[in-house]
PDB file of C-alpha atoms and ligand atoms in Angstrom:
ATOM      1  CA  MET A   1      -6.766  22.534 -41.455  1.00 72.00           C
ATOM      2  CA  THR A   2      -5.910  25.246 -44.077  1.00 83.00           C
ATOM      3  CA  ALA A   3      -4.514  23.834 -47.249  1.00 93.00           C
ATOM      4  CA  PRO A   4      -1.046  25.138 -48.542  1.00 96.00           C
ATOM      5  CA  ILE A   5      -1.616  28.140 -51.040  1.00 97.00           C
ATOM      6  CA  LEU A   6       0.738  27.600 -54.048  1.00 98.00           C
ATOM      7  CA  ARG A   7       1.482  30.389 -56.351  1.00 98.00           C
ATOM      8  CA  ARG A   8       4.263  28.731 -58.450  1.00 98.00           C
ATOM      9  CA  LEU A   9       3.969  26.032 -61.045  1.00 98.00           C
ATOM     10  CA  GLU A  10       6.964  24.132 -59.791  1.00 98.00           C
ATOM     11  CA  ASP A  11       5.566  23.918 -56.437  1.00 98.00           C
ATOM     12  CA  LEU A  12       2.303  22.353 -57.625  1.00 98.00           C
ATOM     13  CA  ARG A  13       4.209  20.079 -60.225  1.00 98.00           C
ATOM     14  CA  GLY A  14       6.483  18.964 -57.194  1.00 97.00           C
ATOM     15  CA  MET A  15       3.394  17.957 -54.983  1.00 97.00           C
ATOM     16  CA  GLN A  16       1.481  16.438 -57.945  1.00 97.00           C
ATOM     17  CA  LYS A  17       4.441  14.321 -58.897  1.00 96.00           C
ATOM     18  CA  ALA A  18       4.613  12.761 -55.435  1.00 97.00           C
ATOM     19  CA  TRP A  19       0.931  12.003 -55.409  1.00 98.00           C
ATOM     20  CA  MET A  20       1.292  10.258 -58.896  1.00 96.00           C
ATOM     21  CA  ARG A  21       4.289   8.398 -57.813  1.00 97.00           C
ATOM     22  CA  ALA A  22       2.141   7.070 -54.765  1.00 98.00           C
ATOM     23  CA  GLY A  23      -0.534   5.936 -57.193  1.00 98.00           C
ATOM     24  CA  GLU A  24      -3.015   8.592 -56.063  1.00 98.00           C
ATOM     25  CA  THR A  25      -5.668  10.275 -58.235  1.00 98.00           C
ATOM     26  CA  VAL A  26      -6.145  13.994 -58.404  1.00 98.00           C
ATOM     27  CA  GLY A  27      -9.293  15.942 -58.744  1.00 98.00           C
ATOM     28  CA  VAL A  28      -9.244  19.612 -59.748  1.00 99.00           C
ATOM     29  CA  VAL A  29     -11.941  22.352 -59.134  1.00 99.00           C
ATOM     30  CA  PRO A  30     -11.146  25.384 -61.166  1.00 98.00           C
ATOM     31  CA  THR A  31     -12.636  28.690 -59.898  1.00 98.00           C
ATOM     32  CA  MET A  32     -12.103  32.351 -60.017  1.00 97.00           C
ATOM     33  CA  GLY A  33     -12.496  32.522 -56.317  1.00 96.00           C
ATOM     34  CA  ALA A  34     -15.193  34.412 -54.329  1.00 94.00           C
ATOM     35  CA  LEU A  35     -16.245  30.857 -53.326  1.00 96.00           C
ATOM     36  CA  HIS A  36     -19.958  30.076 -52.298  1.00 96.00           C
ATOM     37  CA  ALA A  37     -21.851  26.960 -51.493  1.00 97.00           C
ATOM     38  CA  GLY A  38     -21.999  26.080 -55.432  1.00 98.00           C
ATOM     39  CA  HIS A  39     -18.071  25.845 -55.456  1.00 98.00           C
ATOM     40  CA  LEU A  40     -17.956  23.939 -52.189  1.00 98.00           C
ATOM     41  CA  SER A  41     -20.289  21.327 -53.694  1.00 98.00           C
ATOM     42  CA  LEU A  42     -17.765  20.710 -56.545  1.00 98.00           C
ATOM     43  CA  VAL A  43     -15.205  20.450 -53.782  1.00 98.00           C
ATOM     44  CA  GLU A  44     -17.343  17.897 -51.935  1.00 98.00           C
ATOM     45  CA  ALA A  45     -17.756  16.028 -55.144  1.00 98.00           C
ATOM     46  CA  ALA A  46     -13.988  16.149 -55.874  1.00 98.00           C
ATOM     47  CA  LYS A  47     -13.167  14.873 -52.483  1.00 98.00           C
ATOM     48  CA  ALA A  48     -15.542  12.033 -52.911  1.00 98.00           C
ATOM     49  CA  ALA A  49     -14.152  10.988 -56.225  1.00 98.00           C
ATOM     50  CA  SER A  50     -10.324  11.603 -55.790  1.00 98.00           C
ATOM     51  CA  ASP A  51      -7.629  10.623 -53.429  1.00 98.00           C
ATOM     52  CA  ARG A  52      -6.115  14.291 -53.706  1.00 98.00           C
ATOM     53  CA  VAL A  53      -7.915  17.601 -54.405  1.00 98.00           C
ATOM     54  CA  ILE A  54      -6.560  20.906 -55.797  1.00 98.00           C
ATOM     55  CA  VAL A  55      -8.852  23.942 -55.885  1.00 98.00           C
ATOM     56  CA  THR A  56      -7.457  26.683 -58.288  1.00 98.00           C
ATOM     57  CA  ILE A  57      -8.211  30.391 -57.923  1.00 98.00           C
ATOM     58  CA  PHE A  58      -7.351  32.587 -60.846  1.00 98.00           C
ATOM     59  CA  VAL A  59      -9.373  35.577 -62.059  1.00 97.00           C
ATOM     60  CA  ASN A  60      -8.595  34.964 -65.730  1.00 97.00           C
ATOM     61  CA  PRO A  61      -8.334  38.337 -67.576  1.00 97.00           C
ATOM     62  CA  ARG A  62      -8.676  36.776 -71.189  1.00 97.00           C
ATOM     63  CA  GLN A  63     -12.192  35.448 -70.417  1.00 97.00           C
ATOM     64  CA  PHE A  64     -13.545  38.986 -69.488  1.00 94.00           C
ATOM     65  CA  ASN A  65     -15.011  40.780 -72.587  1.00 86.00           C
ATOM     66  CA  ASN A  66     -15.814  43.900 -70.140  1.00 87.00           C
ATOM     67  CA  ALA A  67     -12.903  45.605 -68.568  1.00 91.00           C
ATOM     68  CA  GLU A  68     -15.221  46.964 -65.816  1.00 90.00           C
ATOM     69  CA  ASP A  69     -16.589  43.451 -64.960  1.00 87.00           C
ATOM     70  CA  LEU A  70     -12.782  42.261 -64.579  1.00 92.00           C
ATOM     71  CA  VAL A  71     -11.899  45.212 -62.183  1.00 92.00           C
ATOM     72  CA  ASN A  72     -15.176  44.656 -60.134  1.00 88.00           C
ATOM     73  CA  TYR A  73     -14.780  40.940 -59.909  1.00 89.00           C
ATOM     74  CA  PRO A  74     -14.752  39.989 -56.041  1.00 88.00           C
ATOM     75  CA  ARG A  75     -11.332  38.891 -54.832  1.00 91.00           C
ATOM     76  CA  THR A  76     -11.618  37.356 -51.424  1.00 93.00           C
ATOM     77  CA  GLU A  77      -8.544  35.018 -51.320  1.00 95.00           C
ATOM     78  CA  LEU A  78      -8.410  34.729 -47.361  1.00 95.00           C
ATOM     79  CA  ASP A  79     -12.101  34.179 -46.913  1.00 96.00           C
ATOM     80  CA  ASP A  80     -11.677  31.489 -49.812  1.00 97.00           C
ATOM     81  CA  ALA A  81      -9.064  29.603 -47.977  1.00 97.00           C
ATOM     82  CA  GLU A  82     -11.248  29.812 -44.778  1.00 97.00           C
ATOM     83  CA  LYS A  83     -14.145  28.340 -46.499  1.00 97.00           C
ATOM     84  CA  LEU A  84     -12.043  25.617 -47.870  1.00 98.00           C
ATOM     85  CA  ALA A  85     -10.540  24.627 -44.529  1.00 97.00           C
ATOM     86  CA  PRO A  86     -13.195  22.197 -43.435  1.00 97.00           C
ATOM     87  CA  PHE A  87     -12.967  20.287 -46.638  1.00 97.00           C
ATOM     88  CA  GLY A  88      -9.305  19.121 -46.163  1.00 96.00           C
ATOM     89  CA  VAL A  89      -8.367  19.923 -49.812  1.00 98.00           C
ATOM     90  CA  ASP A  90      -4.786  19.207 -50.483  1.00 98.00           C
ATOM     91  CA  ALA A  91      -3.643  22.359 -52.288  1.00 98.00           C
ATOM     92  CA  ILE A  92      -5.146  25.767 -53.314  1.00 98.00           C
ATOM     93  CA  TYR A  93      -3.331  26.800 -56.529  1.00 98.00           C
ATOM     94  CA  VAL A  94      -3.346  30.667 -56.849  1.00 98.00           C
ATOM     95  CA  PRO A  95      -1.069  31.087 -59.674  1.00 98.00           C
ATOM     96  CA  ASP A  96       0.815  34.398 -59.974  1.00 98.00           C
ATOM     97  CA  PRO A  97      -0.170  35.726 -63.479  1.00 97.00           C
ATOM     98  CA  ASP A  98       2.952  35.003 -64.989  1.00 98.00           C
ATOM     99  CA  GLN A  99       2.510  31.226 -64.224  1.00 98.00           C
ATOM    100  CA  ILE A 100      -0.499  31.196 -66.690  1.00 98.00           C
ATOM    101  CA  TYR A 101       0.553  33.883 -69.217  1.00 98.00           C
ATOM    102  CA  PRO A 102       4.273  34.352 -68.961  1.00 98.00           C
ATOM    103  CA  GLU A 103       5.993  37.299 -70.937  1.00 98.00           C
ATOM    104  CA  GLY A 104       5.484  36.632 -74.809  1.00 98.00           C
ATOM    105  CA  TYR A 105       2.632  34.041 -74.296  1.00 98.00           C
ATOM    106  CA  ALA A 106       1.183  33.573 -77.627  1.00 98.00           C
ATOM    107  CA  THR A 107      -1.153  30.588 -77.765  1.00 98.00           C
ATOM    108  CA  ASN A 108      -4.945  30.600 -77.919  1.00 98.00           C
ATOM    109  CA  VAL A 109      -7.280  27.543 -77.409  1.00 98.00           C
ATOM    110  CA  SER A 110     -10.670  27.968 -79.554  1.00 98.00           C
ATOM    111  CA  VAL A 111     -13.481  25.533 -79.626  1.00 98.00           C
ATOM    112  CA  ALA A 112     -15.676  26.089 -82.666  1.00 96.00           C
ATOM    113  CA  GLY A 113     -19.268  25.301 -83.020  1.00 89.00           C
ATOM    114  CA  PHE A 114     -21.520  25.612 -80.126  1.00 83.00           C
ATOM    115  CA  THR A 115     -19.412  28.644 -78.882  1.00 92.00           C
ATOM    116  CA  ASP A 116     -21.027  30.615 -81.498  1.00 94.00           C
ATOM    117  CA  VAL A 117     -24.424  30.981 -79.559  1.00 97.00           C
ATOM    118  CA  MET A 118     -25.708  32.189 -76.235  1.00 98.00           C
ATOM    119  CA  GLU A 119     -22.657  33.259 -74.017  1.00 97.00           C
ATOM    120  CA  GLY A 120     -20.327  32.938 -77.161  1.00 97.00           C
ATOM    121  CA  GLU A 121     -22.516  35.377 -79.177  1.00 96.00           C
ATOM    122  CA  HIS A 122     -22.919  37.907 -76.370  1.00 96.00           C
ATOM    123  CA  ARG A 123     -19.566  37.770 -74.803  1.00 95.00           C
ATOM    124  CA  PRO A 124     -16.950  37.702 -77.846  1.00 95.00           C
ATOM    125  CA  GLY A 125     -13.793  36.020 -76.919  1.00 96.00           C
ATOM    126  CA  HIS A 126     -15.006  34.633 -73.695  1.00 97.00           C
ATOM    127  CA  PHE A 127     -14.880  30.971 -74.474  1.00 98.00           C
ATOM    128  CA  ASP A 128     -11.448  31.367 -76.058  1.00 98.00           C
ATOM    129  CA  GLY A 129     -10.288  32.808 -72.654  1.00 98.00           C
ATOM    130  CA  VAL A 130     -12.123  30.005 -70.798  1.00 98.00           C
ATOM    131  CA  ALA A 131     -10.792  27.194 -72.998  1.00 98.00           C
ATOM    132  CA  THR A 132      -7.318  28.549 -72.875  1.00 98.00           C
ATOM    133  CA  VAL A 133      -6.951  28.825 -69.111  1.00 98.00           C
ATOM    134  CA  VAL A 134      -8.668  25.647 -68.385  1.00 99.00           C
ATOM    135  CA  ALA A 135      -6.480  23.786 -70.755  1.00 99.00           C
ATOM    136  CA  LYS A 136      -3.456  25.346 -68.927  1.00 98.00           C
ATOM    137  CA  LEU A 137      -4.930  24.370 -65.587  1.00 98.00           C
ATOM    138  CA  PHE A 138      -5.818  20.761 -66.595  1.00 98.00           C
ATOM    139  CA  LEU A 139      -2.153  20.495 -68.073  1.00 98.00           C
ATOM    140  CA  GLN A 140      -0.432  22.221 -65.023  1.00 98.00           C
ATOM    141  CA  THR A 141      -2.472  20.207 -62.283  1.00 98.00           C
ATOM    142  CA  GLY A 142      -2.092  16.858 -64.094  1.00 98.00           C
ATOM    143  CA  ALA A 143      -5.481  16.039 -62.630  1.00 98.00           C
ATOM    144  CA  ASP A 144      -7.505  12.845 -63.710  1.00 98.00           C
ATOM    145  CA  GLN A 145     -10.911  14.592 -62.839  1.00 98.00           C
ATOM    146  CA  ALA A 146     -12.245  18.003 -62.941  1.00 99.00           C
ATOM    147  CA  PHE A 147     -15.629  19.441 -61.607  1.00 99.00           C
ATOM    148  CA  PHE A 148     -17.594  22.329 -62.973  1.00 98.00           C
ATOM    149  CA  GLY A 149     -21.155  23.469 -62.214  1.00 98.00           C
ATOM    150  CA  GLN A 150     -24.070  22.969 -64.421  1.00 98.00           C
ATOM    151  CA  LYS A 151     -24.981  26.673 -63.984  1.00 98.00           C
ATOM    152  CA  ASP A 152     -22.506  27.440 -66.656  1.00 98.00           C
ATOM    153  CA  TYR A 153     -23.634  24.659 -68.815  1.00 98.00           C
ATOM    154  CA  GLN A 154     -22.155  25.949 -71.966  1.00 98.00           C
ATOM    155  CA  GLN A 155     -18.941  26.390 -70.417  1.00 98.00           C
ATOM    156  CA  LEU A 156     -18.999  22.783 -69.309  1.00 98.00           C
ATOM    157  CA  MET A 157     -19.595  21.554 -72.799  1.00 98.00           C
ATOM    158  CA  VAL A 158     -16.730  23.785 -74.126  1.00 98.00           C
ATOM    159  CA  VAL A 159     -14.415  22.408 -71.514  1.00 98.00           C
ATOM    160  CA  ARG A 160     -15.293  18.756 -72.357  1.00 98.00           C
ATOM    161  CA  ARG A 161     -14.820  19.202 -75.873  1.00 97.00           C
ATOM    162  CA  MET A 162     -11.670  20.916 -75.574  1.00 98.00           C
ATOM    163  CA  ALA A 163     -10.220  18.221 -73.228  1.00 98.00           C
ATOM    164  CA  ARG A 164     -11.466  15.620 -75.779  1.00 98.00           C
ATOM    165  CA  ASP A 165     -10.086  17.127 -78.767  1.00 98.00           C
ATOM    166  CA  LEU A 166      -6.732  17.805 -77.220  1.00 98.00           C
ATOM    167  CA  ASP A 167      -6.463  14.321 -75.823  1.00 98.00           C
ATOM    168  CA  ILE A 168      -6.085  15.807 -72.247  1.00 98.00           C
ATOM    169  CA  PRO A 169      -6.664  12.620 -70.200  1.00 98.00           C
ATOM    170  CA  ILE A 170      -9.088  14.025 -67.632  1.00 98.00           C
ATOM    171  CA  GLU A 171     -12.783  13.144 -67.015  1.00 98.00           C
ATOM    172  CA  VAL A 172     -14.787  16.335 -66.814  1.00 98.00           C
ATOM    173  CA  THR A 173     -17.973  16.081 -64.413  1.00 98.00           C
ATOM    174  CA  GLY A 174     -20.834  18.480 -64.438  1.00 98.00           C
ATOM    175  CA  CYS A 175     -22.574  19.137 -61.040  1.00 98.00           C
ATOM    176  CA  PRO A 176     -25.992  20.414 -60.337  1.00 98.00           C
ATOM    177  CA  THR A 177     -26.482  23.973 -59.852  1.00 98.00           C
ATOM    178  CA  VAL A 178     -26.744  25.063 -56.180  1.00 98.00           C
ATOM    179  CA  ARG A 179     -29.326  27.633 -55.353  1.00 98.00           C
ATOM    180  CA  GLU A 180     -30.082  30.196 -52.732  1.00 96.00           C
ATOM    181  CA  PRO A 181     -33.383  29.311 -50.724  1.00 96.00           C
ATOM    182  CA  SER A 182     -35.262  31.750 -52.895  1.00 96.00           C
ATOM    183  CA  GLY A 183     -34.232  29.582 -56.000  1.00 97.00           C
ATOM    184  CA  LEU A 184     -31.557  32.228 -57.212  1.00 98.00           C
ATOM    185  CA  ALA A 185     -28.553  30.205 -58.651  1.00 98.00           C
ATOM    186  CA  MET A 186     -25.498  30.874 -56.719  1.00 97.00           C
ATOM    187  CA  SER A 187     -23.055  33.042 -58.357  1.00 96.00           C
ATOM    188  CA  SER A 188     -20.106  35.134 -57.169  1.00 89.00           C
ATOM    189  CA  ARG A 189     -21.862  38.009 -58.980  1.00 89.00           C
ATOM    190  CA  ASN A 190     -24.741  37.737 -56.646  1.00 93.00           C
ATOM    191  CA  LEU A 191     -22.500  39.520 -54.076  1.00 88.00           C
ATOM    192  CA  ARG A 192     -22.896  42.624 -56.136  1.00 90.00           C
ATOM    193  CA  LEU A 193     -26.629  42.670 -56.045  1.00 95.00           C
ATOM    194  CA  SER A 194     -28.566  44.984 -53.585  1.00 95.00           C
ATOM    195  CA  PRO A 195     -30.986  43.217 -51.125  1.00 96.00           C
ATOM    196  CA  ASP A 196     -33.777  44.582 -53.329  1.00 96.00           C
ATOM    197  CA  GLY A 197     -31.893  43.410 -56.495  1.00 96.00           C
ATOM    198  CA  LEU A 198     -31.389  39.841 -54.915  1.00 96.00           C
ATOM    199  CA  ALA A 199     -35.179  39.752 -54.161  1.00 96.00           C
ATOM    200  CA  ARG A 200     -36.236  40.592 -57.761  1.00 97.00           C
ATOM    201  CA  ALA A 201     -33.625  38.282 -59.308  1.00 97.00           C
ATOM    202  CA  ALA A 202     -35.240  35.522 -57.401  1.00 97.00           C
ATOM    203  CA  ARG A 203     -38.165  35.836 -59.707  1.00 96.00           C
ATOM    204  CA  LEU A 204     -36.154  34.177 -62.617  1.00 97.00           C
ATOM    205  CA  TYR A 205     -36.197  30.660 -61.365  1.00 98.00           C
ATOM    206  CA  PRO A 206     -39.861  30.202 -60.756  1.00 97.00           C
ATOM    207  CA  LEU A 207     -40.463  31.722 -64.147  1.00 96.00           C
ATOM    208  CA  LEU A 208     -38.183  29.129 -65.836  1.00 97.00           C
ATOM    209  CA  GLN A 209     -39.754  26.348 -64.030  1.00 97.00           C
ATOM    210  CA  SER A 210     -43.220  27.475 -65.237  1.00 96.00           C
ATOM    211  CA  ILE A 211     -42.056  27.792 -68.970  1.00 96.00           C
ATOM    212  CA  ALA A 212     -40.425  24.168 -68.400  1.00 96.00           C
ATOM    213  CA  ALA A 213     -43.849  22.956 -67.155  1.00 95.00           C
ATOM    214  CA  ARG A 214     -45.688  24.542 -70.062  1.00 95.00           C
ATOM    215  CA  LEU A 215     -43.358  23.078 -72.702  1.00 96.00           C
ATOM    216  CA  ALA A 216     -43.574  19.574 -71.031  1.00 93.00           C
ATOM    217  CA  GLY A 217     -47.445  20.114 -71.386  1.00 92.00           C
ATOM    218  CA  GLY A 218     -47.028  20.531 -75.170  1.00 94.00           C
ATOM    219  CA  GLU A 219     -46.922  24.437 -75.590  1.00 96.00           C
ATOM    220  CA  VAL A 220     -44.544  25.706 -78.232  1.00 97.00           C
ATOM    221  CA  PHE A 221     -41.686  27.903 -77.127  1.00 97.00           C
ATOM    222  CA  HIS A 222     -42.043  30.754 -79.365  1.00 96.00           C
ATOM    223  CA  THR A 223     -45.706  31.462 -78.003  1.00 97.00           C
ATOM    224  CA  LEU A 224     -44.174  31.796 -74.592  1.00 96.00           C
ATOM    225  CA  ILE A 225     -41.250  34.040 -75.172  1.00 94.00           C
ATOM    226  CA  GLY A 226     -43.263  37.404 -75.390  1.00 93.00           C
ATOM    227  CA  PRO A 227     -45.128  37.052 -72.210  1.00 93.00           C
ATOM    228  CA  VAL A 228     -42.095  35.701 -70.380  1.00 93.00           C
ATOM    229  CA  ARG A 229     -40.072  38.570 -71.346  1.00 93.00           C
ATOM    230  CA  ASP A 230     -42.700  40.976 -70.265  1.00 95.00           C
ATOM    231  CA  GLN A 231     -42.561  39.174 -66.780  1.00 95.00           C
ATOM    232  CA  LEU A 232     -38.784  39.397 -66.596  1.00 96.00           C
ATOM    233  CA  ALA A 233     -39.035  43.186 -67.472  1.00 95.00           C
ATOM    234  CA  ALA A 234     -41.857  43.609 -64.771  1.00 95.00           C
ATOM    235  CA  ALA A 235     -39.467  41.775 -62.186  1.00 95.00           C
ATOM    236  CA  GLY A 236     -36.868  44.476 -62.848  1.00 96.00           C
ATOM    237  CA  PHE A 237     -34.464  42.766 -65.549  1.00 96.00           C
ATOM    238  CA  THR A 238     -33.303  45.346 -67.771  1.00 93.00           C
ATOM    239  CA  ASP A 239     -31.872  43.483 -70.721  1.00 93.00           C
ATOM    240  CA  ILE A 240     -32.846  40.037 -71.671  1.00 96.00           C
ATOM    241  CA  GLU A 241     -29.851  38.858 -73.854  1.00 97.00           C
ATOM    242  CA  TYR A 242     -31.109  35.495 -74.662  1.00 97.00           C
ATOM    243  CA  LEU A 243     -34.038  33.114 -73.559  1.00 97.00           C
ATOM    244  CA  ASP A 244     -33.516  29.854 -75.578  1.00 97.00           C
ATOM    245  CA  LEU A 245     -34.801  26.377 -75.540  1.00 98.00           C
ATOM    246  CA  ARG A 246     -31.999  24.094 -76.657  1.00 98.00           C
ATOM    247  CA  CYS A 247     -31.215  20.538 -76.965  1.00 96.00           C
ATOM    248  CA  GLU A 248     -28.665  19.686 -74.109  1.00 95.00           C
ATOM    249  CA  LYS A 249     -26.231  17.678 -76.352  1.00 94.00           C
ATOM    250  CA  ARG A 250     -25.514  20.051 -79.284  1.00 93.00           C
ATOM    251  CA  LEU A 251     -27.268  23.131 -78.069  1.00 96.00           C
ATOM    252  CA  GLU A 252     -29.492  23.300 -81.259  1.00 96.00           C
ATOM    253  CA  GLN A 253     -32.642  25.594 -80.852  1.00 97.00           C
ATOM    254  CA  LEU A 254     -35.883  23.622 -80.347  1.00 97.00           C
ATOM    255  CA  GLU A 255     -39.348  24.563 -80.413  1.00 97.00           C
ATOM    256  CA  THR A 256     -40.533  21.726 -78.023  1.00 97.00           C
ATOM    257  CA  PRO A 257     -38.673  19.344 -75.933  1.00 96.00           C
ATOM    258  CA  ILE A 258     -38.586  16.431 -78.437  1.00 94.00           C
ATOM    259  CA  ARG A 259     -35.054  15.751 -77.263  1.00 93.00           C
ATOM    260  CA  PRO A 260     -33.477  16.124 -73.916  1.00 94.00           C
ATOM    261  CA  ALA A 261     -33.603  20.005 -73.606  1.00 97.00           C
ATOM    262  CA  ARG A 262     -32.711  22.909 -71.355  1.00 98.00           C
ATOM    263  CA  LEU A 263     -34.021  26.491 -71.068  1.00 98.00           C
ATOM    264  CA  PHE A 264     -31.216  28.948 -70.973  1.00 98.00           C
ATOM    265  CA  VAL A 265     -31.451  32.624 -69.878  1.00 98.00           C
ATOM    266  CA  ALA A 266     -29.045  35.606 -69.636  1.00 98.00           C
ATOM    267  CA  ALA A 267     -30.393  38.853 -68.283  1.00 97.00           C
ATOM    268  CA  TRP A 268     -29.183  41.925 -66.364  1.00 97.00           C
ATOM    269  CA  MET A 269     -30.404  43.090 -63.006  1.00 97.00           C
ATOM    270  CA  ASP A 270     -29.099  46.215 -61.132  1.00 93.00           C
ATOM    271  CA  GLY A 271     -26.258  46.371 -63.774  1.00 93.00           C
ATOM    272  CA  ILE A 272     -25.185  42.758 -62.993  1.00 93.00           C
ATOM    273  CA  ARG A 273     -25.438  40.179 -65.755  1.00 94.00           C
ATOM    274  CA  LEU A 274     -27.067  36.917 -64.494  1.00 97.00           C
ATOM    275  CA  ILE A 275     -27.261  33.462 -66.251  1.00 98.00           C
ATOM    276  CA  ASP A 276     -29.361  30.478 -65.404  1.00 98.00           C
ATOM    277  CA  ASN A 277     -30.528  27.194 -67.228  1.00 98.00           C
ATOM    278  CA  ILE A 278     -32.868  24.379 -66.076  1.00 98.00           C
ATOM    279  CA  GLU A 279     -33.590  21.033 -67.563  1.00 97.00           C
ATOM    280  CA  VAL A 280     -36.790  20.691 -69.461  1.00 96.00           C
ATOM    281  CA  PRO A 281     -38.567  17.425 -68.974  1.00 87.00           C
ATOM    282  CA  ALA A 282     -39.113  15.666 -72.467  1.00 85.00           C
ATOM    283  CA  LEU A 283     -42.483  15.741 -74.224  1.00 84.00           C
ATOM    284  CA  THR A 284     -44.481  12.665 -73.267  1.00 69.00           C
ATOM    285  CA  GLY A 285     -46.889  10.829 -75.662  1.00 61.00           C
TER     286      GLY A 285
HETATM  287  O1  PAF B   1     -16.510  29.151 -64.070  1.00 96.67           O
HETATM  288  C1  PAF B   1     -15.336  29.647 -63.732  1.00 96.67           C
HETATM  289  O2  PAF B   1     -15.190  30.320 -62.654  1.00 96.67           O
HETATM  290  C2  PAF B   1     -14.143  30.080 -64.834  1.00 96.67           C
HETATM  291  O3  PAF B   1     -14.911  30.287 -66.012  1.00 96.67           O
HETATM  292  C3  PAF B   1     -13.294  28.951 -64.822  1.00 96.67           C
HETATM  293  C4  PAF B   1     -13.852  27.687 -65.307  1.00 96.67           C
HETATM  294  C5  PAF B   1     -12.440  28.856 -63.446  1.00 96.67           C
HETATM  295  C6  PAF B   1     -12.107  29.430 -65.819  1.00 96.67           C
HETATM  296  O4  PAF B   1     -11.544  30.639 -65.538  1.00 96.67           O
END
């Protein structure tokens, strides 16, 4: 059954209050729509953990540092509602813009520190936009639990820190990245790749896996970067914004995985910006 689509905060609050009175827990899956199997895995996790599930769909203008990217971002509300139908979610919250940013809106939520690197460095203002809208969605939904994909690992960390610092009583769960059979991490932006671009973008994941294996075998990161950048360029990536090995708790740069670590990459294919990250096994011995 298709879930009700709510566009006004008062309607969402009405539903949420009734659930709270009944002692039911609420899970939220914040999205910008163009739902794919990665989002649906978050919905599944939310359904398993919470009595009630709200999926939010809001293309948040404040987190786009590139006007063209905002205009071109896929908007597929009807398809999204159909994709959600089999999951039996309780509400789809698609707020009208003034429900998030009413006339005269003046508040910004900014998480300092690990927002300076990677996505934060290359997309100025992006994480302020994310932290602001997610804080609002957490408060508006009153959810007990929230579910985010690890593909946006840095975002997951920012959101967790924001909720903790602002005492928003919500548990933030990170769910594994879902990949195409080719290994390409699922992303709404993949919709904008040509078939040839998709095939070439799929070279990214095996390359990350091979670097991870070499690091786990004792090789030092800086000796691998040059050849890997060359291989990415040969695959057709036009701009490799970053390729970093970082500790997964504080995002400090590492040369070897002496602590739990992840490899992070952002690169452009066919004019589309793609990001990915994978866990790197810790050095043994
Ligand atoms: O990951 C996303 O789709 C967005 O950044 C989010 C978390 C829905 C906030 O707009």
